[in-house]
mmCIF file with all atom_site columns, C-alpha atoms and ligand atoms in Angstrom:
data_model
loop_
_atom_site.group_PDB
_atom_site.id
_atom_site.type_symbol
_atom_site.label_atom_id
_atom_site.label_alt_id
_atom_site.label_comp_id
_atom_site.label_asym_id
_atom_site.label_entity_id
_atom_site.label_seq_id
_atom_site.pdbx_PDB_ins_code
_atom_site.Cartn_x
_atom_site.Cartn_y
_atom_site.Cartn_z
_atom_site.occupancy
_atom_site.B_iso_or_equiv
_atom_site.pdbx_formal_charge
_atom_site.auth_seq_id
_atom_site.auth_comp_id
_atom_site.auth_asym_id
_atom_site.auth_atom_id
_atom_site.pdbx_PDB_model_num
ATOM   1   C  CA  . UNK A 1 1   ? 84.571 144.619 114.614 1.00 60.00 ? 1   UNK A CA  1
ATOM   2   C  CA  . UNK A 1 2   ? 85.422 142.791 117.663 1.00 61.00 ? 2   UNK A CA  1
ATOM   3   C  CA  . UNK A 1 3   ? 82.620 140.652 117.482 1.00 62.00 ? 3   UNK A CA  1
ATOM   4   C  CA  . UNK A 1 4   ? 83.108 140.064 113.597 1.00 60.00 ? 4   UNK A CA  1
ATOM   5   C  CA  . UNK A 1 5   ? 86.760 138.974 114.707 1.00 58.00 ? 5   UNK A CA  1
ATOM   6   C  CA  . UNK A 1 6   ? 84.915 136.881 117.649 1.00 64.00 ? 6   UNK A CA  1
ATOM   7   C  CA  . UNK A 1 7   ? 83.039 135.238 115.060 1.00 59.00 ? 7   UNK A CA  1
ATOM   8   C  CA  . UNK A 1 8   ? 86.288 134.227 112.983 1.00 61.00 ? 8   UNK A CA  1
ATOM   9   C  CA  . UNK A 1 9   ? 87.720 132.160 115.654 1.00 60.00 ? 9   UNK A CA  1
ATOM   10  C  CA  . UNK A 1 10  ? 85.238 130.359 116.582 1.00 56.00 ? 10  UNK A CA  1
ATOM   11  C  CA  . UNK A 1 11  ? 85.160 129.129 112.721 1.00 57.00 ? 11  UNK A CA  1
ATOM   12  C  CA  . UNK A 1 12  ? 88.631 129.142 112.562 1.00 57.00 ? 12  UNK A CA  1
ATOM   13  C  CA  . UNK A 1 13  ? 88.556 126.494 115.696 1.00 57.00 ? 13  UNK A CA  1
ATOM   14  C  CA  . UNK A 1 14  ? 85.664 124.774 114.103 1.00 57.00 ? 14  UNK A CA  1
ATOM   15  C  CA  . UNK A 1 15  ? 87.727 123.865 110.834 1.00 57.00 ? 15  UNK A CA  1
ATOM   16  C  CA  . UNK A 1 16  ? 91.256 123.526 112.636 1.00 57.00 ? 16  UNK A CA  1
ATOM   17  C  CA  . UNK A 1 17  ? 89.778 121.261 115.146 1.00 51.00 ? 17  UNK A CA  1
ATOM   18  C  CA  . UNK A 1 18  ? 91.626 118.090 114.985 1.00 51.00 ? 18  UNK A CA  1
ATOM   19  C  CA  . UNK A 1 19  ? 88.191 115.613 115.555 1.00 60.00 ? 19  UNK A CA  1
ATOM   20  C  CA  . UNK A 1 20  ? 85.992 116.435 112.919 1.00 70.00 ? 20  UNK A CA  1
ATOM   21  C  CA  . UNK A 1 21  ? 82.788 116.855 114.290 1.00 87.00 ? 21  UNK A CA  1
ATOM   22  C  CA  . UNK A 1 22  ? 79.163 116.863 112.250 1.00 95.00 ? 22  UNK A CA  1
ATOM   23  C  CA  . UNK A 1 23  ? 77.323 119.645 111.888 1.00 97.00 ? 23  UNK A CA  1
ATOM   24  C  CA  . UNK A 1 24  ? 74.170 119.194 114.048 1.00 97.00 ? 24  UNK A CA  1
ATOM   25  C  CA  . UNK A 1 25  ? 71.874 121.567 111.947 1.00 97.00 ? 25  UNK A CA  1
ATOM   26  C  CA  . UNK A 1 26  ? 72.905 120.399 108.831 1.00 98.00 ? 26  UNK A CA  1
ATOM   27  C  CA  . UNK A 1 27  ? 72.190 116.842 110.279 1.00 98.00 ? 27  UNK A CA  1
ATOM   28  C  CA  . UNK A 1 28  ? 69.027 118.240 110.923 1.00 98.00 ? 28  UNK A CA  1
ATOM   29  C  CA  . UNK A 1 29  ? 68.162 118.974 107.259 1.00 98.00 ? 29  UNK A CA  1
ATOM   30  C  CA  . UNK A 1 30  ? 69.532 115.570 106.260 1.00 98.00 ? 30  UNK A CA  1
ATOM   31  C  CA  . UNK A 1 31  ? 67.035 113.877 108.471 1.00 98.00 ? 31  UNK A CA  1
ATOM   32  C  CA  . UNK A 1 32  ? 64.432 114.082 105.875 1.00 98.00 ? 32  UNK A CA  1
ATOM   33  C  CA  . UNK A 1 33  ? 66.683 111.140 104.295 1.00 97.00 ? 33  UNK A CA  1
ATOM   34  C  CA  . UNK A 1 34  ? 65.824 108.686 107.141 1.00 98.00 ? 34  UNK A CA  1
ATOM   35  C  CA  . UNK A 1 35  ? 62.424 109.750 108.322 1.00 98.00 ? 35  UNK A CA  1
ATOM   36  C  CA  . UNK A 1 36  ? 60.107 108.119 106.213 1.00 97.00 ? 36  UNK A CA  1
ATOM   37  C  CA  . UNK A 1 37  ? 61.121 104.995 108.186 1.00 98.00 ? 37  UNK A CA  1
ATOM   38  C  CA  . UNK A 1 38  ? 62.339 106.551 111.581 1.00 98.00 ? 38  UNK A CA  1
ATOM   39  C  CA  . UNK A 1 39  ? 60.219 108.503 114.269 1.00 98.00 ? 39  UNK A CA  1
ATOM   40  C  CA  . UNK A 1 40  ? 62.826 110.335 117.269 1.00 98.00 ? 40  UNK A CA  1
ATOM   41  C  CA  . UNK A 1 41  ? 60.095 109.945 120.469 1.00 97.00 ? 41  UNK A CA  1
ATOM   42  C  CA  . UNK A 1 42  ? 62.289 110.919 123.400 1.00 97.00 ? 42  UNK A CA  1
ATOM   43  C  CA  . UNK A 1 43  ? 62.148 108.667 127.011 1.00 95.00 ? 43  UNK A CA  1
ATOM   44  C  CA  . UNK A 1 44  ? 59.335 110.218 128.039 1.00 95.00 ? 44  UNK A CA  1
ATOM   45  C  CA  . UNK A 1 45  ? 57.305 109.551 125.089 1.00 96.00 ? 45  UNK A CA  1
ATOM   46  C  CA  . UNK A 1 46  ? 57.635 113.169 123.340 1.00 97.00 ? 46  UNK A CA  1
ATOM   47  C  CA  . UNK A 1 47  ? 58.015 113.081 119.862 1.00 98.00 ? 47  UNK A CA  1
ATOM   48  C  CA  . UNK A 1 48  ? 60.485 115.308 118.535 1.00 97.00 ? 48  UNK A CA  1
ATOM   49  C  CA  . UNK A 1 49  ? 60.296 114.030 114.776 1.00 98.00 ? 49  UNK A CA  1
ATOM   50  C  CA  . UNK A 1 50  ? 57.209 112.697 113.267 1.00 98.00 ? 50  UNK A CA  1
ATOM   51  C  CA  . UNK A 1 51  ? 58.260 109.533 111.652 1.00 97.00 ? 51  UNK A CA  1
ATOM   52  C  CA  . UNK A 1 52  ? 57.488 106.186 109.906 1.00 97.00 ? 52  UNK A CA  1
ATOM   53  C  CA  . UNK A 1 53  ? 57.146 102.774 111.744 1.00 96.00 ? 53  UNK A CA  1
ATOM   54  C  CA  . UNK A 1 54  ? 59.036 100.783 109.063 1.00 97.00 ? 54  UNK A CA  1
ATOM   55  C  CA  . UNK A 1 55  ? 62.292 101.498 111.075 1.00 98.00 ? 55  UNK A CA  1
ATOM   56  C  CA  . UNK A 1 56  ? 62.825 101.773 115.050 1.00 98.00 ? 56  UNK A CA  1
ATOM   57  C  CA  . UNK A 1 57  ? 62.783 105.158 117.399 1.00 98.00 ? 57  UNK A CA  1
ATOM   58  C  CA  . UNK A 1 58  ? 66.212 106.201 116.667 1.00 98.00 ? 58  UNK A CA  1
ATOM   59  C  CA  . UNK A 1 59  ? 66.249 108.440 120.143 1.00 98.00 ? 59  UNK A CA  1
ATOM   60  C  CA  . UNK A 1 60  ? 69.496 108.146 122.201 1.00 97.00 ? 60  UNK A CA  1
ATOM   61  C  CA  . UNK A 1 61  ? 71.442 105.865 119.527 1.00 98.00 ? 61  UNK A CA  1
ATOM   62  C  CA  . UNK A 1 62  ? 74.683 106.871 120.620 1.00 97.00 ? 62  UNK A CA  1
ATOM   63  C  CA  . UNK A 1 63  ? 75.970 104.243 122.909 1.00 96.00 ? 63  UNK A CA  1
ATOM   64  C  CA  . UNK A 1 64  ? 72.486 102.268 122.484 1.00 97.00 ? 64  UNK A CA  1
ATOM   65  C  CA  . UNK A 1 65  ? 72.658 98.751  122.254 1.00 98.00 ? 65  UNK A CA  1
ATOM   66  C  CA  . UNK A 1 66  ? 71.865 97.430  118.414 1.00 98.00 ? 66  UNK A CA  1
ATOM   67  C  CA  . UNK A 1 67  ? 68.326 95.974  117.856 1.00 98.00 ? 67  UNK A CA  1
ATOM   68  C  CA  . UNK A 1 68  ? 67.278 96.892  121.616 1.00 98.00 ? 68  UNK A CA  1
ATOM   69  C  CA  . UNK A 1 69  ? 63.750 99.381  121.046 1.00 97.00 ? 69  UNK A CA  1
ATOM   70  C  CA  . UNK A 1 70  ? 61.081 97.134  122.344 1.00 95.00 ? 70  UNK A CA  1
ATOM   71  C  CA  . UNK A 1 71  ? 57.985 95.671  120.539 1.00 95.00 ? 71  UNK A CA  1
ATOM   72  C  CA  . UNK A 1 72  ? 60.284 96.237  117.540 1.00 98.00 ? 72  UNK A CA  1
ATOM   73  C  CA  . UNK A 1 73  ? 60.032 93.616  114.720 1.00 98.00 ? 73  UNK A CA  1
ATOM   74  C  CA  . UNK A 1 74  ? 64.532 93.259  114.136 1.00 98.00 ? 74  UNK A CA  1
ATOM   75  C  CA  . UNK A 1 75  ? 65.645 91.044  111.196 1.00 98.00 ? 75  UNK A CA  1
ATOM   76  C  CA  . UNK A 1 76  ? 67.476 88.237  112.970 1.00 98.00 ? 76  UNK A CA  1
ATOM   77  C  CA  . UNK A 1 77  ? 71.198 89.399  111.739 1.00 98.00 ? 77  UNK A CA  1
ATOM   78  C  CA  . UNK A 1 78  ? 70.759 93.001  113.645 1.00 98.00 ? 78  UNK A CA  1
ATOM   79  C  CA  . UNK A 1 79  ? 68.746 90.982  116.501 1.00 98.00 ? 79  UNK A CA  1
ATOM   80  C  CA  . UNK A 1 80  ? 72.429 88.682  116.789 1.00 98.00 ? 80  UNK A CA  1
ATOM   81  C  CA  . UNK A 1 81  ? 74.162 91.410  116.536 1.00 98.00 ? 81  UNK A CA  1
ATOM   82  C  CA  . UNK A 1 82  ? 73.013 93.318  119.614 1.00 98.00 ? 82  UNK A CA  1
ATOM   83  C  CA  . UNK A 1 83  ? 72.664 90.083  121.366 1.00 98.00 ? 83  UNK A CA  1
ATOM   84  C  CA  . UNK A 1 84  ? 76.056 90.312  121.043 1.00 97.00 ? 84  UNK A CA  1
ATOM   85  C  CA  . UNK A 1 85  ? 76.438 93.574  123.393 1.00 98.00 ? 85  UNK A CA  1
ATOM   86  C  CA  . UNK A 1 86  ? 77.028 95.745  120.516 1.00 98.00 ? 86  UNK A CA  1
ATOM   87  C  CA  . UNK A 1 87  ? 76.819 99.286  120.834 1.00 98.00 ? 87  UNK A CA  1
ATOM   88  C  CA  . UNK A 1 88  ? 76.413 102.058 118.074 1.00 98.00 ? 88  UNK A CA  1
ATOM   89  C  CA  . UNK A 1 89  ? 79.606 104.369 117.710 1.00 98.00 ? 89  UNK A CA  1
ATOM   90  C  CA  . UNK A 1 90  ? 79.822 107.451 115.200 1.00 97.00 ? 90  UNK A CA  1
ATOM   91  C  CA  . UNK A 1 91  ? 82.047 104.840 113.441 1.00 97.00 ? 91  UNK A CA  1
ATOM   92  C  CA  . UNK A 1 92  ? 80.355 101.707 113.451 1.00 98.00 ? 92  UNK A CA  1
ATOM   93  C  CA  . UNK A 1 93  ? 76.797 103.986 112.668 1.00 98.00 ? 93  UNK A CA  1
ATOM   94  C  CA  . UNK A 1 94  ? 78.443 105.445 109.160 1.00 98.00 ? 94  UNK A CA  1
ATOM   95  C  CA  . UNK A 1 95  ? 79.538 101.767 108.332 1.00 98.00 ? 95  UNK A CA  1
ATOM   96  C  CA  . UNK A 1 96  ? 76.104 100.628 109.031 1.00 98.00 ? 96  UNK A CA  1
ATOM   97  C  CA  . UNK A 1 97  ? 74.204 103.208 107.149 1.00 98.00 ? 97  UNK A CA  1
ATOM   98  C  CA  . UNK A 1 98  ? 76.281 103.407 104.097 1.00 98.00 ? 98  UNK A CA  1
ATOM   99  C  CA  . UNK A 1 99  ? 75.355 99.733  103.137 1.00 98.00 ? 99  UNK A CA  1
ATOM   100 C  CA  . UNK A 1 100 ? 73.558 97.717  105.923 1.00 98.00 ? 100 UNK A CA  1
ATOM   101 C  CA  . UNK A 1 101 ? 73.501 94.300  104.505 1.00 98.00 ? 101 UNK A CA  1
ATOM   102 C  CA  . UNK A 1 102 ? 76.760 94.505  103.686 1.00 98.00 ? 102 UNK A CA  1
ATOM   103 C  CA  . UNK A 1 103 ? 77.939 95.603  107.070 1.00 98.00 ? 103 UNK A CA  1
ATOM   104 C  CA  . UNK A 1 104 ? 75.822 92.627  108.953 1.00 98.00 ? 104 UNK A CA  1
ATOM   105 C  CA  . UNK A 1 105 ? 77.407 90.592  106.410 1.00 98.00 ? 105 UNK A CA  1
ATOM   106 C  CA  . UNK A 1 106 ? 81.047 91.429  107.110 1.00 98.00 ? 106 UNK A CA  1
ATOM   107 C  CA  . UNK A 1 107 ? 79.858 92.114  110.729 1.00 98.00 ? 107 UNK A CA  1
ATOM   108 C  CA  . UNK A 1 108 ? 78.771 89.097  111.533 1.00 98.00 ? 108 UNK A CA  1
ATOM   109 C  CA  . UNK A 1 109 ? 81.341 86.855  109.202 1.00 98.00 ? 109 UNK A CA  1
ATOM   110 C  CA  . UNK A 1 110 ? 78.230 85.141  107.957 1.00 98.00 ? 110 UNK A CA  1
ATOM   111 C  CA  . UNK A 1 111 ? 77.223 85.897  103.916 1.00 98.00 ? 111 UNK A CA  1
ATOM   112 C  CA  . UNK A 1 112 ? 73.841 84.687  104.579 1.00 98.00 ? 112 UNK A CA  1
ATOM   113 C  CA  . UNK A 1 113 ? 73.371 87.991  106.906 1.00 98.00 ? 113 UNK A CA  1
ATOM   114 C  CA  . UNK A 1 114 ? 70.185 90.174  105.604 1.00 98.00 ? 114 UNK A CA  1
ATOM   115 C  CA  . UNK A 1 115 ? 68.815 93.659  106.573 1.00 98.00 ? 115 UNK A CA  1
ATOM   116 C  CA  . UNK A 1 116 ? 65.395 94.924  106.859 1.00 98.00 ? 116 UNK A CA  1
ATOM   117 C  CA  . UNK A 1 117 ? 66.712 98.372  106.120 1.00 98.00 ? 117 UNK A CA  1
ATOM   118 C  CA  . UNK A 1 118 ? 67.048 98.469  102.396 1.00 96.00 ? 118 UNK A CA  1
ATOM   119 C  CA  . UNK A 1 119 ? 68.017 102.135 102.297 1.00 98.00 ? 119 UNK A CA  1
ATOM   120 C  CA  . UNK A 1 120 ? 71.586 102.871 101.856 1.00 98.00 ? 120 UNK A CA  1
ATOM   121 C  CA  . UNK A 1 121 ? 73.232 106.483 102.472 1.00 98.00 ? 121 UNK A CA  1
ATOM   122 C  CA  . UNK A 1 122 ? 76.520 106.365 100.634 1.00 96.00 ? 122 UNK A CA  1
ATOM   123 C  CA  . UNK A 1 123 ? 77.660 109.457 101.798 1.00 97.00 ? 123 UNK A CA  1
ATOM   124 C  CA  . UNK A 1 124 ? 79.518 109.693 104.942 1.00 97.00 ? 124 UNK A CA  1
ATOM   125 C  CA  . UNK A 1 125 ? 79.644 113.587 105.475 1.00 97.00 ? 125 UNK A CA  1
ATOM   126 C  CA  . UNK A 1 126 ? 75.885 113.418 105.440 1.00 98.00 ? 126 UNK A CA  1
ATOM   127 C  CA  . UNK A 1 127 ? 75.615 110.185 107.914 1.00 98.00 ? 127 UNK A CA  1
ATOM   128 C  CA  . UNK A 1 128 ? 78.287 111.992 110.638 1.00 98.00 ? 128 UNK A CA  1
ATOM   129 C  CA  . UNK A 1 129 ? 76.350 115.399 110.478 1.00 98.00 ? 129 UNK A CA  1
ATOM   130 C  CA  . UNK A 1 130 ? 72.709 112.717 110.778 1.00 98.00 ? 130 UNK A CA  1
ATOM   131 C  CA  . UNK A 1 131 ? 74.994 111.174 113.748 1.00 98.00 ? 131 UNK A CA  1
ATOM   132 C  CA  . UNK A 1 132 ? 75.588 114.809 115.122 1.00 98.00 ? 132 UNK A CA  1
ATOM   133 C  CA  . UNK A 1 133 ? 72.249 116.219 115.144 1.00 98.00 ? 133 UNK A CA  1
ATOM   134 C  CA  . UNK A 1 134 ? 71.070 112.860 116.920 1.00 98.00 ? 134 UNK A CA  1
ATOM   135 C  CA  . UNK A 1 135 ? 73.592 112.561 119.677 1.00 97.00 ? 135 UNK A CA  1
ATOM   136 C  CA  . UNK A 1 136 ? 72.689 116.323 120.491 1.00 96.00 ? 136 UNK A CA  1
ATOM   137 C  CA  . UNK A 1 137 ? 68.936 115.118 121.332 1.00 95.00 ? 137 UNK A CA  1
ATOM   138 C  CA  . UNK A 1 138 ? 70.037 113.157 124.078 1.00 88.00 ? 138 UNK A CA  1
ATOM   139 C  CA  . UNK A 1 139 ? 70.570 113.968 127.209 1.00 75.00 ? 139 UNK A CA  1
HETATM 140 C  C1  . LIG B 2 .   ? 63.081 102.451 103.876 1.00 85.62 ? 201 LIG B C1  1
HETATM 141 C  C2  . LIG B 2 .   ? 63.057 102.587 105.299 1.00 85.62 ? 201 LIG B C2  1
HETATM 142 C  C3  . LIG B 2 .   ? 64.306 103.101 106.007 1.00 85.62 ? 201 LIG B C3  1
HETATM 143 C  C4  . LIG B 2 .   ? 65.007 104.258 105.767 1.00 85.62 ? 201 LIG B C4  1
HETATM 144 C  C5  . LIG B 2 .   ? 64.745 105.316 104.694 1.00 85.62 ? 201 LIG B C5  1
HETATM 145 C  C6  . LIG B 2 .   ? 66.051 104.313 106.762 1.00 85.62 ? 201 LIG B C6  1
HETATM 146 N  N1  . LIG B 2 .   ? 66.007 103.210 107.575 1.00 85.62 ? 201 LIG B N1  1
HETATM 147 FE FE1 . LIG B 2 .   ? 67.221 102.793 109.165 1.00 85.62 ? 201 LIG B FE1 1
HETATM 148 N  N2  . LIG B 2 .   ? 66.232 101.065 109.509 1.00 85.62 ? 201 LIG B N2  1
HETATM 149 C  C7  . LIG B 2 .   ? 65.138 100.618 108.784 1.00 85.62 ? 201 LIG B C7  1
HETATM 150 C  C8  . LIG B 2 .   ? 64.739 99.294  109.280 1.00 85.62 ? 201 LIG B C8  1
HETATM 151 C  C9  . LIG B 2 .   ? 63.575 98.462  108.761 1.00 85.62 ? 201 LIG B C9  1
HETATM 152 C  C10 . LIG B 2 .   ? 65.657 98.970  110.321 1.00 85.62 ? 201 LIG B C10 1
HETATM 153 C  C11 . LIG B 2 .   ? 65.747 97.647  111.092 1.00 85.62 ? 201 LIG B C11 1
HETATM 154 C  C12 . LIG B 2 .   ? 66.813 96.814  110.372 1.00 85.62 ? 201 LIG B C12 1
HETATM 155 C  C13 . LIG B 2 .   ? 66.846 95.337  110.740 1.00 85.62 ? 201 LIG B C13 1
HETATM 156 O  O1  . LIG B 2 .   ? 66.136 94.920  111.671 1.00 85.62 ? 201 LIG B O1  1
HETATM 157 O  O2  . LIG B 2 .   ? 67.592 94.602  110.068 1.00 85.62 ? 201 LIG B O2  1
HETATM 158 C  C14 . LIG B 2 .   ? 66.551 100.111 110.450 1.00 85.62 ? 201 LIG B C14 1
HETATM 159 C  C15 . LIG B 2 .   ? 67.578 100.186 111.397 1.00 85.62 ? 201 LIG B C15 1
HETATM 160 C  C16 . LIG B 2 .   ? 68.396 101.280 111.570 1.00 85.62 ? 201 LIG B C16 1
HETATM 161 C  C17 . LIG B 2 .   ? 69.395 101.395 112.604 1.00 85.62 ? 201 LIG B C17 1
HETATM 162 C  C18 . LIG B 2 .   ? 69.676 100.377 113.711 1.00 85.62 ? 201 LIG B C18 1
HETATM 163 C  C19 . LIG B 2 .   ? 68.810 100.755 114.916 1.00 85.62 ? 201 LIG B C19 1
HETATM 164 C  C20 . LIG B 2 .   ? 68.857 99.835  116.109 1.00 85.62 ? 201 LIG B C20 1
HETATM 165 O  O3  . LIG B 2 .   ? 67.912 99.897  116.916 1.00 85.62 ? 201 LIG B O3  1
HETATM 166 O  O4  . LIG B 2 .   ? 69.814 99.069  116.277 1.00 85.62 ? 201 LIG B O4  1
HETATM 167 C  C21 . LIG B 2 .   ? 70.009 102.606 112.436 1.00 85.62 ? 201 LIG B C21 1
HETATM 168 C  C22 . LIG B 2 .   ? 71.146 103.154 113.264 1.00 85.62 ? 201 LIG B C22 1
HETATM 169 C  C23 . LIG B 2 .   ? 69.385 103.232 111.290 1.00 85.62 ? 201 LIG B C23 1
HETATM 170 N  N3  . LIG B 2 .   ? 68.414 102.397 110.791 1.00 85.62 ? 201 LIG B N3  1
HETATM 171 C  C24 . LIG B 2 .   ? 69.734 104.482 110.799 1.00 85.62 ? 201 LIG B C24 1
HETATM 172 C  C25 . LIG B 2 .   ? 69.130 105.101 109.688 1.00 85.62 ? 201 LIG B C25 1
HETATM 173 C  C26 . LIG B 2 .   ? 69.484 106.411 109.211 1.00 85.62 ? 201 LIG B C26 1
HETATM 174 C  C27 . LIG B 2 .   ? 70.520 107.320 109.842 1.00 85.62 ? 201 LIG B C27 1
HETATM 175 C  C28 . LIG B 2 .   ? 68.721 106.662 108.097 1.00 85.62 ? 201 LIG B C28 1
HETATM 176 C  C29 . LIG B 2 .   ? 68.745 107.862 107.197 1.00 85.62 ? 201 LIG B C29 1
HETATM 177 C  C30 . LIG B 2 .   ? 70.008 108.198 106.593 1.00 85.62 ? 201 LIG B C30 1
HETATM 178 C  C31 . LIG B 2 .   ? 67.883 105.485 107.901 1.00 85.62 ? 201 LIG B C31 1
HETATM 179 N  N4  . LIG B 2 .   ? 68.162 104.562 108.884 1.00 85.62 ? 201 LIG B N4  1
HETATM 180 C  C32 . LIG B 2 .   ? 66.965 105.347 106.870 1.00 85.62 ? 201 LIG B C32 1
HETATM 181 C  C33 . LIG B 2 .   ? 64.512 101.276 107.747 1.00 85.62 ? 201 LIG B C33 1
HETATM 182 C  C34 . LIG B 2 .   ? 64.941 102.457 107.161 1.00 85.62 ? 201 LIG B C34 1
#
């Protein structure tokens, strides 16, 4: 019983908390959505999801500079955008995968702005749990 009750408030924090937080294994799951294009190979070189070369190593995105994996072929909006300095937020990452040309276009003020990433994930639950499970792979 006590460990039933145990279990209850740690849900009970989980919904009442006041920053709503993705779900890392659902994120997981959701993965499948992006990996087609997008391999995770850790610092070392360890691959910790098989993925396609269309798209970059999405390892360590959080806080990562935009358009900054090496011997990676950018379109030139992203590519001005991280010359930039910009860095990828929870925020800003949502934006960006829910419509990417769109969000280079507003982004960068400029309506000639294109993105090599033609996929679009419209919905944002999905994209902050995605966000979760790949902040929780770095270090
Ligand atoms: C059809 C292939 C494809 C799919 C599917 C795809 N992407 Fe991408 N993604 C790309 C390409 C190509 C780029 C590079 C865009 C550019 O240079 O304009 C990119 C870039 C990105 C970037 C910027 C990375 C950087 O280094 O700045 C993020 C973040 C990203 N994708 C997240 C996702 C997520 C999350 C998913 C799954 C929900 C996903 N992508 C699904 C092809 C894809």
């Amino acid at each position: 019983m006590k460990k039933i009750l145990n279990i209850f408030s740690v849900l009970l924090l989980f919904t009442f908390s006041p920053v709503a937080a993705g779900d890392i294994t659902k994120g997981e799951k959701k993965f499948k959505k992006c990996k087609s294009c997008h391999m995770i190979v850790d610092d070392s070189g360890t691959t910790i999801v098989k993925g396609g070369r269309n798209g970059p190593n999405l390892y360590d995105i959080s806080g990562r500079v935009a358009a900054s994996i090496d011997g990676f072929k950018y379109g030139e909006s992203l590519a001005t955008l991280g010359k930039s300095g910009f860095v990828w937020s929870e925020s800003e990452f949502i934006a960006y995968v829910a419509d990417p040309k769109k969000y280079l276009v507003d982004k960068l003020d400029d309506k000639k702005a294109r993105s090599k990433m033609s996929y679009k994930l419209k919905n944002d639950a999905d994209t902050l749990n995605i966000w979760a499970y790949l902040e929780s792979l770095s270090e």
